[in-house]
CSV table of C-alpha atoms in Angstrom, one decimal:
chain,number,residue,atom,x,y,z
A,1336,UNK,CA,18.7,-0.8,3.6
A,1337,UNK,CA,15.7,0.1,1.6
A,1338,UNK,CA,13.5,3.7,1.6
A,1339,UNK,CA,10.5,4.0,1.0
A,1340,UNK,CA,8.4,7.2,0.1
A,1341,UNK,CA,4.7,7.5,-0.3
A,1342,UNK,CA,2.2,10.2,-1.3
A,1343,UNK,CA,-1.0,10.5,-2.4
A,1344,UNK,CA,-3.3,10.6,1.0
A,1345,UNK,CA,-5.9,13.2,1.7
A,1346,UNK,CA,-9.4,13.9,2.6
A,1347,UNK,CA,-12.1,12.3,0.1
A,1348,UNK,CA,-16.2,12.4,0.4
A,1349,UNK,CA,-17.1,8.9,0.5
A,1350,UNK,CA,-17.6,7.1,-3.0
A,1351,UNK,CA,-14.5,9.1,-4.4
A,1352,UNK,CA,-11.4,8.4,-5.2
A,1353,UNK,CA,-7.9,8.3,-4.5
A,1354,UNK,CA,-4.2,7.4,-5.6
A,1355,UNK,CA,-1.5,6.5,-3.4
A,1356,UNK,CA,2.0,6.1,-5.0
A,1357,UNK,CA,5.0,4.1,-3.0
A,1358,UNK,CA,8.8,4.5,-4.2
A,1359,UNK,CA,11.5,2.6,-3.2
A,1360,UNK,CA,15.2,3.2,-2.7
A,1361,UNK,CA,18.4,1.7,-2.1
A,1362,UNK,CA,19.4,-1.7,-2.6
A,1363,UNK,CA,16.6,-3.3,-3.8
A,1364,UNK,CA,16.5,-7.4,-4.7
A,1365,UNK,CA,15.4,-8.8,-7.9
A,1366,UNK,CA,13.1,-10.5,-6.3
A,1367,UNK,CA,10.1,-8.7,-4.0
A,1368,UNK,CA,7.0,-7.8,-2.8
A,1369,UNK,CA,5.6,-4.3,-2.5
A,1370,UNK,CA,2.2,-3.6,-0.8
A,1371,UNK,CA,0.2,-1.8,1.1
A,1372,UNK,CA,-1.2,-2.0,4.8
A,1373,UNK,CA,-3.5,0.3,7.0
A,1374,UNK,CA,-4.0,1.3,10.4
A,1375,UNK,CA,-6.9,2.9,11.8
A,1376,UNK,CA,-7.1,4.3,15.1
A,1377,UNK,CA,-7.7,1.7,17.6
A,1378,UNK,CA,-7.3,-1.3,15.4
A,1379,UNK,CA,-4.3,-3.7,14.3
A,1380,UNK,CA,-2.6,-2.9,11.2
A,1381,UNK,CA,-4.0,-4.8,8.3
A,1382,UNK,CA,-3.2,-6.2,4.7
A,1383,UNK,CA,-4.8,-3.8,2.1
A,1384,UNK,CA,-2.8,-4.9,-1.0
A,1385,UNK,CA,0.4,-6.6,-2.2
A,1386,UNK,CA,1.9,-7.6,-5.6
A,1387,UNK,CA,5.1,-9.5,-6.3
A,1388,UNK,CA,7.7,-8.6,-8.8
A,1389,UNK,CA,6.4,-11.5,-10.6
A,1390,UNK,CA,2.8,-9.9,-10.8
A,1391,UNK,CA,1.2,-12.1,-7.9
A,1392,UNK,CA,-1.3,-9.9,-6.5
A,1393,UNK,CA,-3.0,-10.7,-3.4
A,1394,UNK,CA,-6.0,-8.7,-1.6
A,1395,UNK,CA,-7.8,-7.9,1.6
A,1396,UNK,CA,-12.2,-8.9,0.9
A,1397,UNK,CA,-13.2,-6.0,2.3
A,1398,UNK,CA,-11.2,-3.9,-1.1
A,1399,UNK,CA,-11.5,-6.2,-3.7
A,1400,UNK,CA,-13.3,-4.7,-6.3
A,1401,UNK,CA,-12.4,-1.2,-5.5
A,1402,UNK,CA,-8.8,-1.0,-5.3
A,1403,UNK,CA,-6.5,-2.0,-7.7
A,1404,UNK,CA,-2.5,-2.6,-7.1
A,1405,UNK,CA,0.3,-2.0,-9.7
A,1406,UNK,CA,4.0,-1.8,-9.7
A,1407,UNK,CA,6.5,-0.6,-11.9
A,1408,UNK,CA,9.4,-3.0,-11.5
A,1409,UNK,CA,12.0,-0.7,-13.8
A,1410,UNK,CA,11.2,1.9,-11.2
A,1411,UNK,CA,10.5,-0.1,-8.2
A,1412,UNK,CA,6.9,1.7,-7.8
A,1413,UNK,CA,3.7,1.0,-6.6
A,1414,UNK,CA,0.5,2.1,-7.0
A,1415,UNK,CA,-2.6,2.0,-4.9
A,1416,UNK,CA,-5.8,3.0,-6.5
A,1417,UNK,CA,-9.0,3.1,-4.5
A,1418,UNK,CA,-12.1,4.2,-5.8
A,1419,UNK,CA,-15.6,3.7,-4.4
A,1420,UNK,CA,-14.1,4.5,-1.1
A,1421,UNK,CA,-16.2,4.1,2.3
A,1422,UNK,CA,-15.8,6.0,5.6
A,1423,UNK,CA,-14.2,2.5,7.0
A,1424,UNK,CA,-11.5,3.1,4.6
A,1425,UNK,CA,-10.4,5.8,6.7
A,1426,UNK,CA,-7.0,4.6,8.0
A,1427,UNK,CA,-3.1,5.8,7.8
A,1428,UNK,CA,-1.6,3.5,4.9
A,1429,UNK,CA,1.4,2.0,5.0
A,1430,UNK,CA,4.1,1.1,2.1
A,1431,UNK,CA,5.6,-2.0,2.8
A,1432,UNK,CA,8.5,-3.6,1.1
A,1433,UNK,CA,9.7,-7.5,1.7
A,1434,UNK,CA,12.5,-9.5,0.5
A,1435,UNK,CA,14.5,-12.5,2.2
A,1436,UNK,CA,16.6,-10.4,3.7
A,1437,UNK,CA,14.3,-8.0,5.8
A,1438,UNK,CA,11.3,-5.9,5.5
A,1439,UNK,CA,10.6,-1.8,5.3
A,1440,UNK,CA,8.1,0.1,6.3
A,1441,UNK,CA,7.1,3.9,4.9
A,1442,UNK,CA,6.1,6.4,6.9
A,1443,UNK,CA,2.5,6.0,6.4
A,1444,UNK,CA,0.2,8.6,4.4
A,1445,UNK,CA,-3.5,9.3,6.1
A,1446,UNK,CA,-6.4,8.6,4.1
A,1447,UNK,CA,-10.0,10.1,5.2
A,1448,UNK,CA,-13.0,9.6,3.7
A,1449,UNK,CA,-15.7,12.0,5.6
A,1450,UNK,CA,-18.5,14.2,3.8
């Protein structure tokens, strides 16, 4: 079983920026992938970021260039940093952990991004 914890959402003008931070718990393979999705309201839940113990780091086109993904492996964190943020960014973000056996969701953190 794996936990997962984020923080970091809130309410940013557009252009701003903001830091979302992912922690994970319990038993916890060598071997992984960390990332982060979105949901906003009336739409699918969608790839924002992810990044491999080994440093592979896949992301969506519509954040590359803004957001940057990073993980701490010692402490199995991982960070999400957006910047240049748009209204369409607006979304509840997801932490989600993957490993052969399963995969873990987080509770989700909302984002907005309104002037």
């Amino acid at each position: 079983q794996v936990q997962l914890v984020e923080s970091g959402g809130g309410l940013v003008q557009p252009g701003g920026s903001l830091r979302l931070s992912c922690a994970a718990s319990g038993v916890i393979l060598t071997s992984n992938l960390l990332g982060w999705y979105r949901q906003a309201p009336g739409k699918q839940r969608e790839l924002v970021a992810t990044i491999t113990t080994g440093g592979f780091i896949n992301y969506a086109d519509s954040v590359k260039g803004r957001f940057a993904i990073s993980r701490d492996n010692a402490k199995n964190t991982v960070v999400l940093q957006m910047n240049s943020l748009k209204p369409e960014d607006t979304a509840v973000y997801f932490c989600k952990y993957i490993d052969r056996r399963s995969d873990y969701w987080g509770q989700g953190t909302q984002v907005t991004v309104a002037s």
